């Protein structure tokens, strides 16, 4: 804390951004359920030889169709449980739990 002409000045230090990665490989999300703190950016990378996408069941996010090695990221600001799937291959499912 610093004082400037009688005014208390508090410097805010930003917390480092949180990130988490989920690979798409062999027709599955390699981390089918992860827990992250609010503010985390999750990045999905398609490592499969066929296209996939990432679609939340509550329409909170939706990726375009991802070809091999393409990525999609979404930042989870709000706590909650977010289920998702590949709309091209609906048996592929996953879940992100976001803690406060």
PDB file of C-alpha atoms in Angstrom:
ATOM      1  CA  UNK A   1       0.000   0.000   0.000  1.00  0.00           C
ATOM      2  CA  UNK A   2       1.166   3.508  -0.781  1.00  0.00           C
ATOM      3  CA  UNK A   3      -0.058   6.921   0.271  1.00  0.00           C
ATOM      4  CA  UNK A   4      -0.178   9.704  -2.301  1.00  0.00           C
ATOM      5  CA  UNK A   5      -1.072  13.141  -0.868  1.00  0.00           C
ATOM      6  CA  UNK A   6      -3.108  11.576   1.906  1.00  0.00           C
ATOM      7  CA  UNK A   7      -4.915   9.108  -0.345  1.00  0.00           C
ATOM      8  CA  UNK A   8      -4.466   5.404   0.157  1.00  0.00           C
ATOM      9  CA  UNK A   9      -3.423   3.758  -3.107  1.00  0.00           C
ATOM     10  CA  UNK A  10      -3.784  -0.007  -3.355  1.00  0.00           C
ATOM     11  CA  UNK A  11      -2.215  -1.714  -6.352  1.00  0.00           C
ATOM     12  CA  UNK A  12      -4.229  -4.571  -7.734  1.00  0.00           C
ATOM     13  CA  UNK A  13      -2.183  -7.483  -8.936  1.00  0.00           C
ATOM     14  CA  UNK A  14      -3.954  -9.640 -11.462  1.00  0.00           C
ATOM     15  CA  UNK A  15      -3.930 -13.335 -10.754  1.00  0.00           C
ATOM     16  CA  UNK A  16      -2.354 -15.403 -13.504  1.00  0.00           C
ATOM     17  CA  UNK A  17      -4.882 -16.762 -15.954  1.00  0.00           C
ATOM     18  CA  UNK A  18      -5.831 -20.377 -15.398  1.00  0.00           C
ATOM     19  CA  UNK A  19      -5.886 -22.752 -18.344  1.00  0.00           C
ATOM     20  CA  UNK A  20      -6.798 -26.373 -18.861  1.00  0.00           C
ATOM     21  CA  UNK A  21      -6.539 -28.591 -21.939  1.00  0.00           C
ATOM     22  CA  UNK A  22      -8.763 -31.389 -23.224  1.00  0.00           C
ATOM     23  CA  UNK A  23      -7.668 -33.485 -26.198  1.00  0.00           C
ATOM     24  CA  UNK A  24     -10.133 -35.087 -28.571  1.00  0.00           C
ATOM     25  CA  UNK A  25      -8.704 -38.441 -29.626  1.00  0.00           C
ATOM     26  CA  UNK A  26     -10.040 -41.819 -30.705  1.00  0.00           C
ATOM     27  CA  UNK A  27     -13.650 -40.562 -30.648  1.00  0.00           C
ATOM     28  CA  UNK A  28     -13.511 -39.416 -27.017  1.00  0.00           C
ATOM     29  CA  UNK A  29     -12.627 -36.444 -24.867  1.00  0.00           C
ATOM     30  CA  UNK A  30      -9.455 -37.542 -23.071  1.00  0.00           C
ATOM     31  CA  UNK A  31     -10.489 -35.754 -19.893  1.00  0.00           C
ATOM     32  CA  UNK A  32     -14.220 -36.512 -19.819  1.00  0.00           C
ATOM     33  CA  UNK A  33     -14.698 -34.646 -16.529  1.00  0.00           C
ATOM     34  CA  UNK A  34     -12.523 -31.869 -15.152  1.00  0.00           C
ATOM     35  CA  UNK A  35     -12.874 -29.393 -12.304  1.00  0.00           C
ATOM     36  CA  UNK A  36     -11.492 -25.870 -12.680  1.00  0.00           C
ATOM     37  CA  UNK A  37     -11.749 -22.564 -10.814  1.00  0.00           C
ATOM     38  CA  UNK A  38     -13.914 -19.778 -12.240  1.00  0.00           C
ATOM     39  CA  UNK A  39     -12.014 -17.718 -14.800  1.00  0.00           C
ATOM     40  CA  UNK A  40     -10.292 -20.744 -16.339  1.00  0.00           C
ATOM     41  CA  UNK A  41      -9.947 -21.022 -20.101  1.00  0.00           C
ATOM     42  CA  UNK A  42     -10.411 -24.579 -21.332  1.00  0.00           C
ATOM     43  CA  UNK A  43      -8.934 -25.444 -24.731  1.00  0.00           C
ATOM     44  CA  UNK A  44     -10.043 -28.493 -26.706  1.00  0.00           C
ATOM     45  CA  UNK A  45      -7.681 -29.786 -29.416  1.00  0.00           C
ATOM     46  CA  UNK A  46      -8.813 -32.276 -32.033  1.00  0.00           C
ATOM     47  CA  UNK A  47      -6.098 -34.955 -32.239  1.00  0.00           C
ATOM     48  CA  UNK A  48      -8.354 -37.305 -34.207  1.00  0.00           C
ATOM     49  CA  UNK A  49      -8.232 -37.894 -37.964  1.00  0.00           C
ATOM     50  CA  UNK A  50     -11.912 -36.976 -38.322  1.00  0.00           C
ATOM     51  CA  UNK A  51     -13.759 -33.716 -37.597  1.00  0.00           C
ATOM     52  CA  UNK A  52     -15.374 -33.085 -34.210  1.00  0.00           C
ATOM     53  CA  UNK A  53     -16.935 -30.170 -32.364  1.00  0.00           C
ATOM     54  CA  UNK A  54     -17.676 -29.169 -28.775  1.00  0.00           C
ATOM     55  CA  UNK A  55     -21.248 -28.150 -27.898  1.00  0.00           C
ATOM     56  CA  UNK A  56     -22.601 -27.434 -24.419  1.00  0.00           C
ATOM     57  CA  UNK A  57     -25.965 -28.959 -23.590  1.00  0.00           C
ATOM     58  CA  UNK A  58     -27.191 -25.566 -22.284  1.00  0.00           C
ATOM     59  CA  UNK A  59     -25.959 -23.555 -25.303  1.00  0.00           C
ATOM     60  CA  UNK A  60     -23.321 -21.740 -23.218  1.00  0.00           C
ATOM     61  CA  UNK A  61     -20.695 -22.432 -25.895  1.00  0.00           C
ATOM     62  CA  UNK A  62     -20.336 -24.109 -29.272  1.00  0.00           C
ATOM     63  CA  UNK A  63     -17.234 -24.643 -31.354  1.00  0.00           C
ATOM     64  CA  UNK A  64     -17.082 -24.762 -35.105  1.00  0.00           C
ATOM     65  CA  UNK A  65     -16.260 -28.146 -36.620  1.00  0.00           C
ATOM     66  CA  UNK A  66     -12.602 -28.801 -35.779  1.00  0.00           C
ATOM     67  CA  UNK A  67     -10.330 -30.582 -38.204  1.00  0.00           C
ATOM     68  CA  UNK A  68      -7.182 -32.393 -37.035  1.00  0.00           C
ATOM     69  CA  UNK A  69      -5.037 -30.195 -34.739  1.00  0.00           C
ATOM     70  CA  UNK A  70      -7.541 -27.338 -34.675  1.00  0.00           C
ATOM     71  CA  UNK A  71      -8.425 -25.830 -31.288  1.00  0.00           C
ATOM     72  CA  UNK A  72     -11.388 -24.235 -29.584  1.00  0.00           C
ATOM     73  CA  UNK A  73     -11.256 -22.322 -26.284  1.00  0.00           C
ATOM     74  CA  UNK A  74     -13.901 -21.115 -23.863  1.00  0.00           C
ATOM     75  CA  UNK A  75     -13.432 -19.178 -20.611  1.00  0.00           C
ATOM     76  CA  UNK A  76     -15.663 -20.322 -17.746  1.00  0.00           C
ATOM     77  CA  UNK A  77     -16.474 -17.239 -15.648  1.00  0.00           C
ATOM     78  CA  UNK A  78     -19.498 -18.590 -13.772  1.00  0.00           C
ATOM     79  CA  UNK A  79     -19.460 -21.485 -11.285  1.00  0.00           C
ATOM     80  CA  UNK A  80     -21.564 -24.484 -12.220  1.00  0.00           C
ATOM     81  CA  UNK A  81     -21.529 -27.758 -14.092  1.00  0.00           C
ATOM     82  CA  UNK A  82     -21.300 -27.564 -17.868  1.00  0.00           C
ATOM     83  CA  UNK A  83     -21.993 -30.743 -19.835  1.00  0.00           C
ATOM     84  CA  UNK A  84     -20.928 -30.936 -23.454  1.00  0.00           C
ATOM     85  CA  UNK A  85     -20.785 -33.342 -26.386  1.00  0.00           C
ATOM     86  CA  UNK A  86     -19.733 -33.648 -30.021  1.00  0.00           C
ATOM     87  CA  UNK A  87     -22.844 -33.014 -32.128  1.00  0.00           C
ATOM     88  CA  UNK A  88     -21.289 -35.025 -34.969  1.00  0.00           C
ATOM     89  CA  UNK A  89     -20.780 -38.022 -32.659  1.00  0.00           C
ATOM     90  CA  UNK A  90     -23.267 -37.597 -29.763  1.00  0.00           C
ATOM     91  CA  UNK A  91     -21.918 -40.542 -27.759  1.00  0.00           C
ATOM     92  CA  UNK A  92     -18.825 -38.383 -27.118  1.00  0.00           C
ATOM     93  CA  UNK A  93     -19.583 -36.478 -23.897  1.00  0.00           C
ATOM     94  CA  UNK A  94     -17.745 -34.495 -21.272  1.00  0.00           C
ATOM     95  CA  UNK A  95     -18.254 -32.245 -18.269  1.00  0.00           C
ATOM     96  CA  UNK A  96     -16.598 -29.148 -16.827  1.00  0.00           C
ATOM     97  CA  UNK A  97     -17.228 -28.375 -13.150  1.00  0.00           C
ATOM     98  CA  UNK A  98     -16.414 -24.749 -12.355  1.00  0.00           C
ATOM     99  CA  UNK A  99     -15.784 -23.867  -8.713  1.00  0.00           C
ATOM    100  CA  UNK A 100     -16.024 -20.303  -7.336  1.00  0.00           C
TER     101      UNK A 100
END
